[in-house]
Amino acid sequence: MPDRLSKETTEATPKAERYEQELSRSLGLWGNVALCVAAITPAVGVFAIAPILLNMAGTGAVWALMIAGILGLSMAACYGELGSAYPIAGGDYSIVARTLGNAAGFVSLIFTGPVCAFLIPAVVALTIATYLNVVIPLDARWVGAAVIAVGTVVAILGVRLSARLVGLLLAVELLVVMFVTALGFVKTQHPLAEVLTPTVFGPHGGQPLAVGALLAAVAVAAFTYNGFQGALLFSEETSGGGRNIARSVFISLAVAVSFGVIPVLGGLLGARSLAEFTTSATPWQQFLTDTGGESFNTIVSLGIALAVTNGVMALTPYFARVIYSSGRDMMWPTPISRALAKVHPRFETPWVATLVIGVAGVILILTTDVEAMATVIGTVIALEMILVALSAIVGRVRFPGLVRPYRMPLWPAAPVSAIALAIVVLVEQSRTDQLTAVGIVVVSLLYYACYLRSRRATHMKMLDPAESD
């Protein structure tokens, strides 16, 4: 196997200091891609997050999605290079800690672990009842909790089973999105120039979208694509070496952007009224009813509900790998870390970490207002992008001999542009979201300083990647 570490690091780190290969290496490139795209959940982006974007930015939602796609491309270059060099299940934090230091790595863990891992599945699951309600009124919280519970069980039963089931439902999901998109283009009622003119609508009609409002919407749009970097989380279960990790990152992003921009554009083109479509809390149901009537809306809404359910099921194993890796790296008190690092002897899955994701999601969705946290997630993701992009710059400088199966072209153009755009987006976020993100960083650094730093001999162990087959 080609060594993924620099010569200096390899000589200093004996083979015994590598992670053991405990997870089942049973994913190929397309299995990895299926899990990543399902975790991105195009249906959630279109039918759950796009309405928020439309309310925020009007017809400028299309531009917010395109700008977020450019940001995503820059980040994909960073993730592709770093993920191919460090194929470790922890993903972001494993890379950030190795390049920027343990303190920054722990902040990254909190971002991609507890914050996103507990909140995102809950936020997504809440939207399912909206589309089921066309048949029977249901409590959104209990429906979401039930879906999270089912997804947790499936994730524990095995990564290959998850990939197959998620892949099957993903095909249905993409077909539903494509069908709704096609309706918009077939039933076009507005010229393209009108739709592409960034306009927000209020009581006094339409007015040009302010640049600040557009950039604020970009953070939410970036949330739409979040998940393409999931290839890194499944790297210890993917065959084919580091290049397959990089390929999966780029393929997943391409699918996400395509199924983000084009459906929203189609919906705007086919909307009866741009003002009504962009200000409605349920624009797609309005669109479907206008296009084919109530029965048509009912049938397609049920397909949308199934598609969103698939996304929740994919998010559970996705985030469980972060929590599992944090336990293996002894980020928490010893009993907790050892429990989180347990791998099921039969299914070869991180069953305790998966269970934690499921239980936390159920508790949150039943007891808190998780919908209000959607914009905070966008702010946290922007901060995480800065950490990863910095890692892509510092890593080249600190470890020039590190073997990188994929090397981004025109370095450091991609990470520099990603940092600049992420900072601009952050500046335009609400003060509440900014302060919440700062609070998360402060609490993370306090935990690191008070607990982890003095226990470096036994905690926050950062070993080398396990040798692949």
Short mmCIF file of C-alpha atoms in Angstrom, two decimals:
data_model
loop_
_atom_site.label_atom_id
_atom_site.label_comp_id
_atom_site.label_asym_id
_atom_site.label_seq_id
_atom_site.Cartn_x
_atom_site.Cartn_y
_atom_site.Cartn_z
CA MET A 1 0.00 0.00 0.00
CA PRO A 2 1.38 3.46 -0.74
CA ASP A 3 2.09 5.23 2.55
CA ARG A 4 -0.21 8.23 3.05
CA LEU A 5 2.05 9.90 5.57
CA SER A 6 5.20 11.91 5.17
CA LYS A 7 8.46 10.07 5.58
CA GLU A 8 9.20 11.94 8.79
CA THR A 9 5.84 11.09 10.35
CA THR A 10 6.06 7.45 9.32
CA GLU A 11 9.48 7.02 10.87
CA ALA A 12 8.28 8.61 14.12
CA THR A 13 5.06 6.61 14.31
CA PRO A 14 5.29 2.82 14.61
CA LYS A 15 2.75 0.61 12.93
CA ALA A 16 1.22 -0.19 16.34
CA GLU A 17 0.11 3.44 16.53
CA ARG A 18 -2.25 3.10 13.59
CA TYR A 19 -5.97 2.72 14.05
CA GLU A 20 -7.18 -0.85 13.80
CA GLN A 21 -9.42 -1.63 10.83
CA GLU A 22 -12.64 -2.40 12.73
CA LEU A 23 -15.28 -1.02 10.37
CA SER A 24 -16.36 -3.14 7.43
CA ARG A 25 -14.52 -2.00 4.28
CA SER A 26 -17.42 -2.93 2.01
CA LEU A 27 -18.16 0.30 0.13
CA GLY A 28 -17.07 1.03 -3.40
CA LEU A 29 -16.95 4.49 -4.97
CA TRP A 30 -20.63 4.54 -5.90
CA GLY A 31 -21.74 3.15 -2.54
CA ASN A 32 -19.89 6.01 -0.91
CA VAL A 33 -21.45 8.50 -3.33
CA ALA A 34 -24.94 7.09 -2.68
CA LEU A 35 -24.57 7.61 1.07
CA CYS A 36 -23.16 11.11 0.60
CA VAL A 37 -25.83 12.27 -1.85
CA ALA A 38 -28.55 10.75 0.32
CA ALA A 39 -27.10 12.60 3.33
CA ILE A 40 -27.11 15.82 1.29
CA THR A 41 -30.71 14.90 0.52
CA PRO A 42 -31.63 16.83 -2.64
CA ALA A 43 -35.29 16.49 -1.71
CA VAL A 44 -34.65 18.26 1.60
CA GLY A 45 -32.74 21.01 -0.19
CA VAL A 46 -35.57 21.56 -2.65
CA PHE A 47 -38.66 20.94 -0.53
CA ALA A 48 -37.54 21.96 2.97
CA ILE A 49 -34.68 24.46 2.70
CA ALA A 50 -35.56 26.15 -0.60
CA PRO A 51 -38.79 27.58 0.87
CA ILE A 52 -36.66 29.30 3.54
CA LEU A 53 -34.37 30.65 0.83
CA LEU A 54 -37.30 31.86 -1.25
CA ASN A 55 -38.75 33.67 1.76
CA MET A 56 -35.34 35.25 2.51
CA ALA A 57 -34.18 36.17 -0.99
CA GLY A 58 -37.15 35.92 -3.35
CA THR A 59 -36.01 35.13 -6.87
CA GLY A 60 -32.45 35.74 -5.60
CA ALA A 61 -32.64 32.21 -4.14
CA VAL A 62 -31.26 30.93 -7.45
CA TRP A 63 -28.24 33.22 -7.15
CA ALA A 64 -27.72 32.24 -3.50
CA LEU A 65 -27.64 28.59 -4.54
CA MET A 66 -25.18 29.28 -7.37
CA ILE A 67 -22.84 31.30 -5.14
CA ALA A 68 -23.00 28.52 -2.54
CA GLY A 69 -22.10 26.09 -5.32
CA ILE A 70 -18.97 28.11 -6.14
CA LEU A 71 -18.06 28.07 -2.47
CA GLY A 72 -18.71 24.33 -2.43
CA LEU A 73 -16.40 23.77 -5.40
CA SER A 74 -13.57 25.55 -3.59
CA MET A 75 -14.24 23.47 -0.50
CA ALA A 76 -14.43 20.25 -2.53
CA ALA A 77 -10.86 20.85 -3.70
CA CYS A 78 -9.79 21.22 -0.04
CA TYR A 79 -11.74 18.20 1.14
CA GLY A 80 -10.57 16.09 -1.79
CA GLU A 81 -6.90 16.72 -1.08
CA LEU A 82 -7.10 16.48 2.70
CA GLY A 83 -9.42 13.48 2.65
CA SER A 84 -7.18 11.55 0.28
CA ALA A 85 -4.20 12.22 2.56
CA TYR A 86 -6.03 11.45 5.83
CA PRO A 87 -8.61 8.71 5.14
CA ILE A 88 -10.00 8.65 8.67
CA ALA A 89 -13.63 8.23 9.79
CA GLY A 90 -13.56 11.41 11.90
CA GLY A 91 -13.61 13.61 8.82
CA ASP A 92 -13.12 17.34 9.41
CA TYR A 93 -11.86 17.39 12.97
CA SER A 94 -9.28 14.67 12.34
CA ILE A 95 -7.79 16.81 9.58
CA VAL A 96 -8.03 20.15 11.38
CA ALA A 97 -6.37 18.78 14.53
CA ARG A 98 -3.46 17.36 12.53
CA THR A 99 -2.79 20.62 10.70
CA LEU A 100 -3.99 23.52 12.88
CA GLY A 101 -3.56 21.90 16.30
CA ASN A 102 -5.69 20.09 18.84
CA ALA A 103 -7.61 23.14 20.08
CA ALA A 104 -8.86 24.00 16.59
CA GLY A 105 -9.53 20.32 15.99
CA PHE A 106 -11.79 20.10 19.02
CA VAL A 107 -13.77 23.16 17.92
CA SER A 108 -14.23 21.45 14.56
CA LEU A 109 -15.42 18.31 16.33
CA ILE A 110 -18.09 20.23 18.22
CA PHE A 111 -19.25 21.87 14.99
CA THR A 112 -19.47 18.65 12.97
CA GLY A 113 -20.28 16.40 15.92
CA PRO A 114 -22.84 17.41 18.56
CA VAL A 115 -24.05 20.64 16.88
CA CYS A 116 -24.70 19.39 13.36
CA ALA A 117 -25.09 15.69 14.20
CA PHE A 118 -27.92 16.28 16.65
CA LEU A 119 -29.63 19.25 15.00
CA ILE A 120 -29.59 18.56 11.26
CA PRO A 121 -31.47 15.21 11.30
CA ALA A 122 -34.05 16.77 13.62
CA VAL A 123 -34.52 19.86 11.44
CA VAL A 124 -34.91 17.68 8.34
CA ALA A 125 -37.26 15.17 9.99
CA LEU A 126 -39.66 17.93 11.05
CA THR A 127 -40.53 18.68 7.41
CA ILE A 128 -41.88 15.21 6.65
CA ALA A 129 -45.27 15.79 8.29
CA THR A 130 -45.81 18.89 6.13
CA TYR A 131 -46.16 16.67 3.09
CA LEU A 132 -47.97 13.81 4.84
CA ASN A 133 -50.61 16.24 6.09
CA VAL A 134 -52.16 16.30 2.63
CA VAL A 135 -53.53 12.84 3.50
CA ILE A 136 -53.93 12.93 7.27
CA PRO A 137 -53.10 15.55 9.91
CA LEU A 138 -50.08 14.42 11.92
CA ASP A 139 -47.93 15.85 14.66
CA ALA A 140 -44.68 16.86 12.96
CA ARG A 141 -42.60 16.15 16.05
CA TRP A 142 -43.80 12.59 16.53
CA VAL A 143 -43.49 11.78 12.83
CA GLY A 144 -39.93 13.13 12.81
CA ALA A 145 -39.04 11.21 15.97
CA ALA A 146 -40.35 7.96 14.47
CA VAL A 147 -38.36 8.43 11.27
CA ILE A 148 -35.16 9.14 13.23
CA ALA A 149 -35.73 5.98 15.28
CA VAL A 150 -36.15 3.84 12.16
CA GLY A 151 -33.07 5.38 10.57
CA THR A 152 -31.05 4.58 13.68
CA VAL A 153 -32.00 0.88 13.55
CA VAL A 154 -31.16 0.61 9.84
CA ALA A 155 -27.79 2.32 10.39
CA ILE A 156 -26.86 -0.12 13.15
CA LEU A 157 -27.67 -3.14 10.95
CA GLY A 158 -24.78 -2.40 8.58
CA VAL A 159 -23.23 0.13 6.23
CA ARG A 160 -23.81 -2.06 3.16
CA LEU A 161 -27.49 -2.48 4.03
CA SER A 162 -27.73 1.26 4.63
CA ALA A 163 -26.07 2.00 1.29
CA ARG A 164 -28.37 -0.38 -0.61
CA LEU A 165 -31.59 0.77 1.02
CA VAL A 166 -30.60 4.42 0.86
CA GLY A 167 -29.47 4.00 -2.75
CA LEU A 168 -32.84 2.49 -3.71
CA LEU A 169 -34.80 5.24 -2.01
CA LEU A 170 -32.38 7.83 -3.39
CA ALA A 171 -33.40 6.83 -6.92
CA VAL A 172 -37.03 7.49 -5.95
CA GLU A 173 -36.00 10.79 -4.35
CA LEU A 174 -34.17 12.03 -7.42
CA LEU A 175 -37.05 10.99 -9.67
CA VAL A 176 -39.49 13.01 -7.55
CA VAL A 177 -37.23 16.07 -7.70
CA MET A 178 -36.76 15.71 -11.46
CA PHE A 179 -40.50 15.30 -12.00
CA VAL A 180 -41.36 18.47 -10.10
CA THR A 181 -38.53 20.30 -11.89
CA ALA A 182 -39.79 19.20 -15.29
CA LEU A 183 -43.26 20.51 -14.45
CA GLY A 184 -41.81 23.96 -13.90
CA PHE A 185 -40.01 24.03 -17.22
CA VAL A 186 -42.97 22.57 -19.13
CA LYS A 187 -45.45 24.99 -17.53
CA THR A 188 -43.21 28.07 -17.81
CA GLN A 189 -45.14 31.25 -17.08
CA HIS A 190 -42.35 33.80 -16.69
CA PRO A 191 -39.42 34.83 -18.90
CA LEU A 192 -35.99 33.69 -17.73
CA ALA A 193 -34.78 37.29 -17.40
CA GLU A 194 -37.55 38.07 -14.90
CA VAL A 195 -36.78 35.00 -12.79
CA LEU A 196 -33.03 35.72 -12.77
CA THR A 197 -33.49 39.31 -11.62
CA PRO A 198 -32.98 39.13 -7.82
CA THR A 199 -36.26 40.48 -6.42
CA VAL A 200 -37.99 40.21 -3.06
CA PHE A 201 -41.72 40.73 -2.68
CA GLY A 202 -43.57 42.49 0.10
CA PRO A 203 -46.82 44.35 0.74
CA HIS A 204 -45.76 47.07 -1.67
CA GLY A 205 -44.73 44.76 -4.50
CA GLY A 206 -41.31 43.66 -5.71
CA GLN A 207 -38.03 45.43 -4.99
CA PRO A 208 -34.38 44.65 -5.77
CA LEU A 209 -32.69 42.22 -3.38
CA ALA A 210 -30.03 43.86 -1.22
CA VAL A 211 -26.52 42.41 -1.46
CA GLY A 212 -26.43 41.83 2.29
CA ALA A 213 -29.66 39.83 2.19
CA LEU A 214 -28.30 37.75 -0.69
CA LEU A 215 -25.12 36.91 1.21
CA ALA A 216 -27.13 36.01 4.31
CA ALA A 217 -29.08 33.57 2.14
CA VAL A 218 -25.84 32.01 0.88
CA ALA A 219 -25.21 30.54 4.35
CA VAL A 220 -28.58 28.77 4.23
CA ALA A 221 -27.87 27.67 0.65
CA ALA A 222 -24.54 26.20 1.81
CA PHE A 223 -26.55 24.17 4.33
CA THR A 224 -28.43 22.78 1.31
CA TYR A 225 -25.22 21.24 -0.07
CA ASN A 226 -23.74 20.21 3.26
CA GLY A 227 -22.85 16.52 3.14
CA PHE A 228 -20.67 16.25 0.02
CA GLN A 229 -17.67 16.00 2.34
CA GLY A 230 -19.25 12.88 3.86
CA ALA A 231 -16.95 10.79 1.68
CA LEU A 232 -14.32 11.40 4.35
CA LEU A 233 -16.52 9.97 7.08
CA PHE A 234 -16.87 6.67 5.21
CA SER A 235 -13.20 6.54 4.18
CA GLU A 236 -12.40 3.61 6.51
CA GLU A 237 -15.21 1.66 4.86
CA THR A 238 -14.38 2.56 1.25
CA SER A 239 -12.11 0.49 -0.96
CA GLY A 240 -9.92 1.90 -3.71
CA GLY A 241 -7.66 4.23 -1.77
CA GLY A 242 -7.56 7.99 -1.30
CA ARG A 243 -8.40 8.88 -4.89
CA ASN A 244 -11.86 7.34 -4.51
CA ILE A 245 -12.45 9.62 -1.53
CA ALA A 246 -11.65 12.69 -3.64
CA ARG A 247 -13.77 11.43 -6.54
CA SER A 248 -16.73 10.88 -4.24
CA VAL A 249 -16.45 14.43 -2.88
CA PHE A 250 -16.62 16.02 -6.34
CA ILE A 251 -19.35 13.72 -7.69
CA SER A 252 -21.52 14.29 -4.62
CA LEU A 253 -21.14 18.06 -4.86
CA ALA A 254 -21.99 18.06 -8.58
CA VAL A 255 -25.20 16.14 -7.90
CA ALA A 256 -26.09 18.42 -4.98
CA VAL A 257 -25.65 21.64 -6.95
CA SER A 258 -27.51 20.31 -9.98
CA PHE A 259 -30.44 19.19 -7.83
CA GLY A 260 -30.40 22.47 -5.94
CA VAL A 261 -30.24 25.19 -8.58
CA ILE A 262 -32.26 23.64 -11.42
CA PRO A 263 -35.40 22.63 -9.44
CA VAL A 264 -35.69 26.04 -7.78
CA LEU A 265 -35.26 27.71 -11.17
CA GLY A 266 -37.96 25.42 -12.60
CA GLY A 267 -40.32 26.21 -9.75
CA LEU A 268 -39.90 29.95 -10.27
CA LEU A 269 -40.43 29.64 -14.02
CA GLY A 270 -43.63 27.63 -13.56
CA ALA A 271 -45.08 29.52 -10.60
CA ARG A 272 -48.44 31.20 -11.18
CA SER A 273 -47.22 34.22 -9.23
CA LEU A 274 -43.61 34.93 -8.24
CA ALA A 275 -44.81 37.00 -5.30
CA GLU A 276 -47.01 34.18 -3.96
CA PHE A 277 -44.45 31.45 -4.63
CA THR A 278 -41.56 33.24 -2.91
CA THR A 279 -43.54 34.36 0.14
CA SER A 280 -45.54 31.20 0.79
CA ALA A 281 -44.61 28.89 3.70
CA THR A 282 -45.47 25.92 1.45
CA PRO A 283 -44.60 27.08 -2.09
CA TRP A 284 -44.26 23.61 -3.60
CA GLN A 285 -47.67 22.45 -2.48
CA GLN A 286 -49.13 25.64 -3.93
CA PHE A 287 -47.18 25.00 -7.14
CA LEU A 288 -48.37 21.37 -7.39
CA THR A 289 -51.98 22.30 -6.70
CA ASP A 290 -51.89 25.06 -9.33
CA THR A 291 -50.33 22.66 -11.84
CA GLY A 292 -52.43 19.53 -11.43
CA GLY A 293 -55.05 20.00 -8.73
CA GLU A 294 -55.47 18.65 -5.20
CA SER A 295 -55.15 14.95 -6.12
CA PHE A 296 -51.96 15.60 -8.02
CA ASN A 297 -50.54 17.53 -5.06
CA THR A 298 -51.42 14.63 -2.74
CA ILE A 299 -49.64 11.99 -4.84
CA VAL A 300 -46.47 14.01 -5.36
CA SER A 301 -46.42 15.19 -1.73
CA LEU A 302 -46.36 11.56 -0.57
CA GLY A 303 -43.37 10.96 -2.84
CA ILE A 304 -41.68 14.02 -1.35
CA ALA A 305 -42.32 12.71 2.18
CA LEU A 306 -40.67 9.39 1.25
CA ALA A 307 -37.71 11.22 -0.26
CA VAL A 308 -37.16 13.33 2.85
CA THR A 309 -37.45 10.21 5.02
CA ASN A 310 -34.61 8.70 3.03
CA GLY A 311 -32.49 11.75 3.78
CA VAL A 312 -32.98 11.36 7.52
CA MET A 313 -32.03 7.69 7.28
CA ALA A 314 -28.82 8.61 5.46
CA LEU A 315 -27.86 11.33 7.92
CA THR A 316 -27.73 8.95 10.89
CA PRO A 317 -24.80 6.76 9.74
CA TYR A 318 -23.15 9.87 8.26
CA PHE A 319 -22.89 11.67 11.59
CA ALA A 320 -22.41 8.50 13.64
CA ARG A 321 -18.91 8.18 12.16
CA VAL A 322 -17.92 11.53 13.67
CA ILE A 323 -19.19 10.57 17.13
CA TYR A 324 -17.57 7.12 16.87
CA SER A 325 -14.22 8.61 15.92
CA SER A 326 -14.40 11.12 18.78
CA GLY A 327 -14.75 8.23 21.22
CA ARG A 328 -11.88 6.33 19.61
CA ASP A 329 -9.74 9.46 19.96
CA MET A 330 -10.68 9.75 23.66
CA MET A 331 -12.23 13.21 23.37
CA TRP A 332 -14.54 12.65 26.35
CA PRO A 333 -14.22 11.18 29.85
CA THR A 334 -12.92 7.62 29.56
CA PRO A 335 -16.17 5.66 30.14
CA ILE A 336 -18.02 7.79 27.57
CA SER A 337 -15.22 7.58 25.00
CA ARG A 338 -14.92 3.81 25.32
CA ALA A 339 -18.66 3.38 24.88
CA LEU A 340 -18.78 5.60 21.79
CA ALA A 341 -15.89 3.69 20.21
CA LYS A 342 -17.66 0.31 20.44
CA VAL A 343 -18.18 -1.53 17.15
CA HIS A 344 -20.92 -4.15 16.85
CA PRO A 345 -19.25 -7.59 16.61
CA ARG A 346 -21.67 -8.86 13.96
CA PHE A 347 -22.66 -5.80 11.92
CA GLU A 348 -19.27 -4.01 12.18
CA THR A 349 -20.96 -0.66 12.72
CA PRO A 350 -20.41 1.94 15.46
CA TRP A 351 -23.63 1.00 17.21
CA VAL A 352 -23.33 3.07 20.39
CA ALA A 353 -22.42 6.24 18.48
CA THR A 354 -25.32 5.58 16.10
CA LEU A 355 -27.68 5.09 19.02
CA VAL A 356 -26.52 8.36 20.57
CA ILE A 357 -27.33 10.21 17.33
CA GLY A 358 -30.79 8.68 17.22
CA VAL A 359 -31.66 9.24 20.89
CA ALA A 360 -30.37 12.83 20.84
CA GLY A 361 -32.35 13.58 17.69
CA VAL A 362 -35.57 12.16 19.16
CA ILE A 363 -35.15 14.12 22.41
CA LEU A 364 -34.39 17.38 20.58
CA ILE A 365 -37.26 17.10 18.16
CA LEU A 366 -39.74 16.36 20.95
CA THR A 367 -38.57 18.98 23.45
CA THR A 368 -37.04 21.97 21.62
CA ASP A 369 -37.68 24.39 18.77
CA VAL A 370 -35.10 22.92 16.39
CA GLU A 371 -36.49 24.82 13.38
CA ALA A 372 -35.22 28.06 14.91
CA MET A 373 -31.69 26.60 14.79
CA ALA A 374 -31.60 26.17 11.00
CA THR A 375 -29.87 29.51 10.39
CA VAL A 376 -27.39 28.83 13.22
CA ILE A 377 -26.37 25.64 11.40
CA GLY A 378 -25.56 27.72 8.32
CA THR A 379 -23.34 30.02 10.39
CA VAL A 380 -21.55 27.07 11.98
CA ILE A 381 -20.99 25.47 8.57
CA ALA A 382 -19.39 28.70 7.30
CA LEU A 383 -16.99 28.73 10.27
CA GLU A 384 -16.17 25.08 9.68
CA MET A 385 -15.38 25.83 6.05
CA ILE A 386 -12.82 28.42 7.19
CA LEU A 387 -11.13 25.86 9.46
CA VAL A 388 -10.93 23.25 6.68
CA ALA A 389 -9.70 25.75 4.08
CA LEU A 390 -7.01 26.95 6.51
CA SER A 391 -6.00 23.32 6.97
CA ALA A 392 -5.58 22.94 3.21
CA ILE A 393 -3.16 25.90 3.23
CA VAL A 394 -1.25 25.09 6.42
CA GLY A 395 -1.04 21.39 5.60
CA ARG A 396 0.94 22.03 2.41
CA VAL A 397 3.35 24.28 4.32
CA ARG A 398 3.80 22.14 7.44
CA PHE A 399 3.88 18.73 5.76
CA PRO A 400 5.33 19.13 2.25
CA GLY A 401 6.27 15.43 2.15
CA LEU A 402 2.77 14.16 2.92
CA VAL A 403 1.54 11.77 0.24
CA ARG A 404 -1.62 13.20 -1.34
CA PRO A 405 -3.29 10.85 -3.86
CA TYR A 406 -5.27 13.89 -5.01
CA ARG A 407 -3.65 17.35 -5.19
CA MET A 408 -5.82 20.36 -5.92
CA PRO A 409 -4.80 22.43 -8.95
CA LEU A 410 -3.72 26.08 -8.60
CA TRP A 411 -3.11 25.81 -4.86
CA PRO A 412 -3.85 27.93 -2.79
CA ALA A 413 -6.52 29.59 -4.97
CA ALA A 414 -9.34 27.30 -3.82
CA PRO A 415 -8.85 27.60 -0.04
CA VAL A 416 -8.13 31.34 -0.19
CA SER A 417 -11.29 32.04 -2.20
CA ALA A 418 -13.31 29.79 0.11
CA ILE A 419 -12.09 31.65 3.20
CA ALA A 420 -12.81 35.05 1.67
CA LEU A 421 -16.33 34.11 0.62
CA ALA A 422 -17.10 32.40 3.95
CA ILE A 423 -16.00 35.50 5.89
CA VAL A 424 -18.20 37.74 3.76
CA VAL A 425 -21.14 35.40 4.35
CA LEU A 426 -20.48 35.32 8.11
CA VAL A 427 -20.46 39.10 8.37
CA GLU A 428 -23.99 39.20 6.94
CA GLN A 429 -25.49 36.72 9.41
CA SER A 430 -27.81 37.86 12.18
CA ARG A 431 -26.26 39.02 15.42
CA THR A 432 -28.04 36.22 17.29
CA ASP A 433 -26.56 33.52 15.05
CA GLN A 434 -23.11 35.09 15.24
CA LEU A 435 -23.23 35.24 19.05
CA THR A 436 -24.50 31.66 19.24
CA ALA A 437 -21.60 30.46 17.09
CA VAL A 438 -19.11 32.44 19.20
CA GLY A 439 -20.61 30.88 22.32
CA ILE A 440 -20.10 27.39 20.86
CA VAL A 441 -16.45 28.20 20.11
CA VAL A 442 -15.83 29.59 23.62
CA VAL A 443 -17.41 26.59 25.37
CA SER A 444 -15.41 24.22 23.15
CA LEU A 445 -12.11 25.96 23.92
CA LEU A 446 -12.89 26.00 27.65
CA TYR A 447 -13.51 22.25 27.63
CA TYR A 448 -10.27 21.68 25.74
CA ALA A 449 -8.26 23.91 28.08
CA CYS A 450 -9.77 22.59 31.31
CA TYR A 451 -10.04 18.90 30.46
CA LEU A 452 -8.21 17.69 27.34
CA ARG A 453 -5.02 19.73 27.39
CA SER A 454 -3.82 18.36 30.74
CA ARG A 455 -4.63 14.79 29.65
CA ARG A 456 -2.67 14.69 26.43
CA ALA A 457 -0.97 11.44 27.44
CA THR A 458 -4.25 9.52 27.59
CA HIS A 459 -6.86 11.61 25.72
CA MET A 460 -7.26 13.13 22.27
CA LYS A 461 -5.15 10.41 20.72
CA MET A 462 -4.64 11.08 17.03
CA LEU A 463 -3.28 7.93 15.41
CA ASP A 464 -2.42 7.23 11.81
CA PRO A 465 -4.99 5.88 9.32
CA ALA A 466 -5.55 2.12 9.31
CA GLU A 467 -3.95 0.32 6.42
CA SER A 468 -6.43 -0.37 3.64
CA ASP A 469 -6.87 -3.75 2.00
#
